[in-house]
Amino acid sequence: MSVAAAIEHDAQLMLRVRDGDTASFALLLERHRVPVIHFVYRMIQNQAVAEELAQEVFLRVYRSRATYEPTAKFTTWLFRITTHLALNWIRDQKNERRQQSLDSEAPEGTAPLQVADGVPNVEQGMLRSARLDEIRRAIQALPDKQRAAVMMHKYEEMDYTQIAGALGCSESAVKSLLFRAYESLRARLAHLNRGVSE
Amino acid sequence: MMCPMRSRDNAEILLDYCARTLPAETLERMDAHVGTCKACQGELAAQQQVWSALDEFDASELNISPDFDRRLYARIEAEHQDPFWVRGWRKIFASGQPGGWRPAFTMGLAAVAVAVFLMVRMPSEPVAVPESTVAVEAAPAAVKTAAVDSQDVERLDKALEDIEMLHLLGSNGANNSNAL
């Protein structure tokens, strides 16, 4: 299926959901479940919360079925909801952490989620894990909107117009966000590449 | 082709080149340009290193809960059981659709709040000008000025009457002395 056809297909499915066809909702869920969960996971780096937020995303899609109008690409609309929820969650967490740090001297940051990998030996596994932690930390250190823009650009392969639609800003703002985000990542990840080349 | 490194406006071309999302024609021109431009080569190498580092952050290793769909449908079903007003309220406040009811609702609420504020702040009847001195002391500045003005007019009237009276007395006195 071509990209244009897939876009058209999503909008058609959503219009059918609007008309009460729940099977079309199941198809939409099937098509977008994984990208939405992966996007949220990369944004907040917590699988359980990523799944909870993804559930909320699809719940909102379902709730909005009656008022849905295919004015923008379905994925732009979907990622607008997703980004909105993820950014809200991050903001709430920051507030909560700030509150907790006022109450106690808790250490900054949370332990990164350990994802099982298929490396053959322990040493390689540890090296890879350390490298992955560095990459995660570099992504986590980006300002929220920059992070969302990079995630959509790099992993969802969305164009500037779509990212702008999802973030609710102009295309030039998206370009600027991406430019600054990649610049920060280059600076933060430069030592990793030096380690590899040495 | 103008070097993307020399213009901030073209900076995204390098991002697109690295992501291989440029149109075929631009891609060819960029290939030719990058072959000779040291600045672009350095920038591209740095960007490609970031790109490949990000590739390592592979979320496909996540094991999505097998009951994800079941939980979602259970929540949808539970929402169907909610009373109509809860569903209506949710539609207004949880809609992700741009241009829905939410902005209109918020604007309406703001308009009502402004109207209530104005009704509370603005007096419905005009303030009567107090006549007594005590009332003048307690009245606001504008009312005080009005009261002071009316007192001055009264005093002026009285003074004019007194002058007239003296004038009359004077002329009467003269007449009387003449008569005497």
XYZ file of C-alpha atoms in Angstrom:
378
model
C 0.000 0.000 0.000
C 1.413 3.444 -0.915
C 1.814 6.171 1.728
C -1.014 8.267 0.267
C -3.303 5.253 0.167
C -2.426 4.392 3.772
C -3.254 7.952 4.880
C -6.529 7.838 2.998
C -7.174 4.402 4.475
C -6.740 5.672 8.058
C -9.138 8.555 7.499
C -11.665 6.196 5.889
C -11.393 3.828 8.824
C -11.927 6.675 11.285
C -14.970 7.866 9.345
C -16.370 4.358 9.565
C -15.713 4.363 13.316
C -17.697 7.613 13.408
C -20.559 5.762 11.753
C -20.457 3.118 14.475
C -18.224 0.475 12.883
C -16.183 -0.888 15.819
C -14.284 -3.313 13.562
C -12.656 -0.300 11.880
C -11.523 0.923 15.293
C -9.900 -2.471 15.875
C -8.055 -2.066 12.557
C -6.835 1.415 13.493
C -5.694 0.083 16.836
C -3.851 -2.733 15.101
C -2.083 -0.320 12.746
C -1.085 2.347 15.270
C -0.793 0.568 18.624
C 2.934 -0.157 18.330
C 4.061 3.256 16.955
C 2.106 5.071 19.675
C 3.474 2.913 22.508
C 7.029 3.139 21.141
C 6.781 6.917 20.766
C 5.528 7.390 24.328
C 8.090 4.927 25.650
C 10.929 6.830 23.987
C 9.555 10.085 25.344
C 9.163 8.997 28.963
C 11.274 5.812 29.125
C 8.873 3.830 31.273
C 7.018 0.952 29.676
C 4.132 0.649 32.132
C 3.344 4.358 31.913
C 3.818 4.285 28.142
C 1.113 1.624 27.861
C -1.215 3.504 30.180
C -0.824 6.707 28.179
C -1.241 4.830 24.900
C -4.528 3.439 26.254
C -5.629 6.982 27.033
C -4.682 8.046 23.488
C -6.891 5.399 21.886
C -9.647 6.067 24.369
C -9.627 9.724 23.297
C -9.621 8.733 19.648
C -12.684 6.600 20.312
C -14.408 9.348 22.319
C -13.814 11.844 19.511
C -15.223 9.600 16.792
C -18.502 11.550 16.569
C -16.773 14.867 15.918
C -13.920 13.559 13.760
C -13.329 15.462 10.521
C -10.479 14.434 8.227
C -9.018 17.955 8.051
C -5.464 16.739 8.733
C -3.687 13.441 8.276
C -4.932 10.876 10.760
C -1.409 10.257 12.085
C -0.877 13.996 12.664
C -4.068 14.094 14.706
C -3.145 10.878 16.532
C 0.316 12.152 17.387
C -1.072 15.483 18.471
C -3.114 13.649 21.111
C -0.155 11.413 21.965
C 2.333 14.279 22.302
C -0.140 16.302 24.349
C -0.603 13.451 26.828
C 3.101 12.626 27.000
C 4.128 16.247 27.560
C 1.444 16.650 30.233
C 2.696 13.546 32.000
C 6.291 14.816 31.893
C 5.183 18.189 33.261
C 3.236 16.525 36.093
C 6.221 14.329 36.938
C 8.501 17.358 37.073
C 6.101 19.097 39.447
C 5.854 15.977 41.584
C 9.643 15.586 41.697
C 10.039 19.240 42.615
C 7.543 18.735 45.436
C 9.340 15.592 46.600
C 12.728 17.281 46.523
C 11.324 19.943 48.819
C 10.169 17.235 51.226
C 13.259 15.026 51.153
C 16.754 14.778 49.763
C 15.845 12.121 47.190
C 18.442 11.465 44.457
C 17.785 13.105 41.076
C 16.397 11.067 38.184
C 15.072 7.536 37.997
C 16.829 4.330 37.138
C 16.516 3.603 33.439
C 14.362 0.678 32.428
C 16.381 -2.443 31.764
C 15.405 -3.953 28.469
C 16.472 -7.507 27.813
C 18.892 -7.866 24.936
C 20.269 -10.766 23.010
C 24.044 -10.099 23.273
C 26.197 -13.179 23.586
C 28.297 -12.383 26.676
C 28.120 -10.405 29.893
C 30.889 -7.904 29.074
C 29.409 -6.980 25.716
C 26.021 -6.782 27.352
C 27.309 -4.356 29.979
C 29.051 -2.210 27.379
C 25.971 -2.071 25.259
C 23.814 -1.327 28.264
C 26.121 1.526 29.332
C 26.117 2.959 25.823
C 22.340 2.731 25.654
C 22.076 4.493 29.005
C 24.191 7.336 27.642
C 21.939 7.640 24.605
C 18.829 7.562 26.791
C 20.243 10.200 29.083
C 21.129 12.416 26.118
C 17.571 12.106 24.793
C 16.120 12.656 28.255
C 18.202 15.819 28.677
C 16.573 17.467 25.662
C 13.807 19.991 26.352
C 10.416 18.251 26.077
C 9.322 19.771 22.757
C 12.711 19.174 21.153
C 12.579 15.567 22.311
C 9.092 15.087 20.872
C 10.194 16.629 17.563
C 13.239 14.342 17.314
C 11.186 11.254 18.169
C 8.669 12.050 15.440
C 11.347 12.984 12.905
C 13.725 10.107 13.536
C 11.500 7.187 14.502
C 8.094 7.975 13.030
C 9.634 9.502 9.879
C 7.131 12.333 9.961
C 7.758 15.379 7.768
C 7.992 18.949 9.080
C 4.336 19.716 8.290
C 3.132 16.697 10.239
C 5.392 17.419 13.196
C 4.215 21.039 13.186
C 0.599 19.820 13.186
C 1.257 17.438 16.067
C 3.128 20.009 18.158
C 0.815 22.882 17.267
C 3.573 25.162 15.968
C 4.896 26.453 12.645
C 7.134 24.499 10.286
C 9.977 26.940 10.809
C 9.641 26.431 14.577
C 9.910 22.670 14.026
C 13.055 23.107 11.915
C 14.546 25.267 14.617
C 13.592 22.726 17.326
C 15.166 19.890 15.354
C 18.287 21.869 14.516
C 18.904 22.716 18.173
C 18.012 19.202 19.358
C 20.438 17.479 16.976
C 23.099 20.010 17.857
C 22.701 19.146 21.574
C 22.716 15.430 20.812
C 25.907 15.798 18.761
C 27.608 17.491 21.693
C 26.329 14.998 24.253
C 27.038 11.879 22.226
C 30.364 12.933 20.716
C 32.363 11.013 23.338
C 30.564 7.773 22.441
C 31.772 7.999 18.896
C 35.292 8.898 20.008
C 35.229 5.728 22.130
C 34.240 3.644 19.114
C 36.805 5.153 16.749
C 39.723 4.803 19.227
C 24.068 24.386 -5.256
C 24.370 26.762 -2.307
C 26.212 25.199 0.609
C 23.704 24.385 3.396
C 26.364 25.251 5.957
C 26.430 28.853 4.771
C 22.739 29.479 5.270
C 20.691 28.699 8.353
C 17.623 28.500 6.084
C 19.119 25.511 4.312
C 20.325 23.794 7.457
C 17.484 21.287 7.336
C 18.755 20.021 3.979
C 21.567 18.290 5.823
C 19.070 16.675 8.213
C 16.966 15.525 5.287
C 20.044 14.350 3.428
C 21.083 12.281 6.411
C 17.560 10.879 6.749
C 17.525 10.241 2.970
C 14.204 12.050 2.691
C 15.275 14.582 0.045
C 13.660 14.478 -3.398
C 15.772 12.491 -5.879
C 16.943 15.572 -7.792
C 18.066 17.455 -4.654
C 19.664 14.285 -3.340
C 21.811 14.004 -6.475
C 22.883 17.643 -6.243
C 23.690 17.206 -2.556
C 25.742 14.089 -3.312
C 27.800 16.099 -5.770
C 28.147 19.036 -3.357
C 29.108 16.961 -0.311
C 31.848 15.302 -2.379
C 33.706 18.615 -2.585
C 32.616 20.577 0.530
C 34.666 19.956 3.697
C 32.241 21.863 5.954
C 29.312 19.718 4.835
C 31.363 16.542 5.146
C 32.188 17.328 8.787
C 28.604 18.282 9.615
C 27.255 15.193 7.909
C 29.640 12.883 9.720
C 28.546 14.348 13.072
C 24.875 14.096 12.156
C 25.265 10.516 10.937
C 26.909 9.563 14.231
C 23.907 10.929 16.127
C 21.602 9.181 13.697
C 23.234 5.790 14.241
C 23.359 6.320 18.025
C 19.610 6.952 17.968
C 19.164 3.754 15.962
C 20.510 1.863 18.958
C 17.597 3.094 21.063
C 15.465 0.355 19.645
C 12.027 0.228 21.235
C 11.111 -2.872 19.238
C 12.609 -4.901 22.090
C 9.676 -3.851 24.232
C 7.202 -6.574 24.998
C 3.833 -4.908 24.799
C 1.374 -6.426 27.281
C -0.719 -9.082 25.563
C -3.842 -7.782 27.298
C -3.385 -4.207 26.024
C -6.423 -4.403 23.712
C -8.555 -6.224 26.278
C -7.889 -3.505 28.880
C -8.652 -0.787 26.356
C -11.971 -2.350 25.314
C -12.848 -2.840 29.001
C -12.317 0.891 29.565
C -14.412 1.750 26.506
C -17.158 -0.557 27.768
C -16.995 0.995 31.238
C -17.388 4.447 29.696
C -20.521 3.303 27.880
C -22.035 2.537 31.290
C -21.403 6.080 32.565
C -24.405 8.452 32.910
C -25.042 10.683 29.875
C -23.889 13.873 31.618
C -20.522 12.317 32.518
C -20.058 11.311 28.873
C -21.040 14.798 27.718
C -18.629 16.434 30.126
C -15.851 14.112 28.991
C -16.582 14.895 25.360
C -16.035 18.572 26.075
C -12.895 18.211 28.139
C -11.140 15.135 26.779
C -11.564 15.655 23.048
C -8.384 15.669 21.030
C -10.161 17.013 17.946
C -9.103 20.574 17.186
C -11.947 23.068 16.938
C -14.330 21.037 19.090
C -16.621 22.229 21.875
C -13.837 22.946 24.310
C -12.772 26.397 23.038
C -16.399 27.570 22.744
C -17.145 26.276 26.219
C -14.084 28.008 27.670
C -14.945 31.279 25.908
C -18.529 31.107 27.186
C -17.325 30.468 30.715
C -14.927 33.413 30.490
C -17.730 35.683 29.201
C -20.003 34.676 32.105
C -17.180 35.334 34.601
C -16.595 38.834 33.157
C -20.338 39.600 33.246
C -20.602 38.499 36.898
C -17.532 40.577 37.800
C -18.990 43.684 36.167
C -22.359 43.193 37.874
C -20.697 42.912 41.286
C -18.350 45.861 40.763
C -20.703 48.343 39.033
C -23.385 50.003 41.268
C -26.896 49.571 39.897
C -28.288 52.941 41.274
C -26.705 56.409 41.118
C -25.179 57.703 44.385
C -27.259 60.470 46.020
C -25.336 63.649 46.897
C -25.361 63.963 50.692
C -26.449 67.267 52.150
C -25.040 67.155 55.642
C -21.392 67.827 56.449
C -21.033 64.370 58.004
C -22.252 62.834 54.803
C -19.811 64.951 52.848
C -16.923 63.718 55.016
C -17.874 60.104 54.385
C -18.592 60.489 50.697
C -16.135 59.691 47.925
C -14.024 62.454 46.365
C -16.354 63.183 43.430
C -19.365 63.476 45.717
C -17.378 65.692 48.100
C -16.505 68.061 45.275
C -20.157 68.280 44.225
C -21.221 69.041 47.811
C -18.504 71.656 48.295
C -19.498 73.356 45.013
C -23.159 73.647 46.073
C -22.115 75.137 49.465
C -19.979 77.773 47.709
C -22.898 78.801 45.520
C -25.106 79.098 48.596
C -22.487 81.249 50.353
C -22.070 83.415 47.273
C -25.858 83.879 47.032
C -25.954 84.802 50.705
C -23.088 87.270 50.283
C -24.828 88.920 47.304
C -28.055 89.173 49.303
C -26.124 90.729 52.202
C -24.502 93.289 49.868
C -27.891 94.076 48.371
C -29.351 94.484 51.865
C -26.478 96.781 52.935
C -26.913 98.765 49.728
C -30.617 99.115 50.424
C -29.936 100.035 54.052
C -27.347 102.518 52.899
C -29.651 104.173 50.386
C -32.561 104.066 52.897
C -30.288 105.652 55.544
C -29.343 108.434 53.124
C -32.979 109.035 52.221
C -33.909 109.022 55.907
C -31.196 111.562 56.760
C -32.284 113.719 53.845
C -35.820 113.446 55.079
C -34.710 114.374 58.522
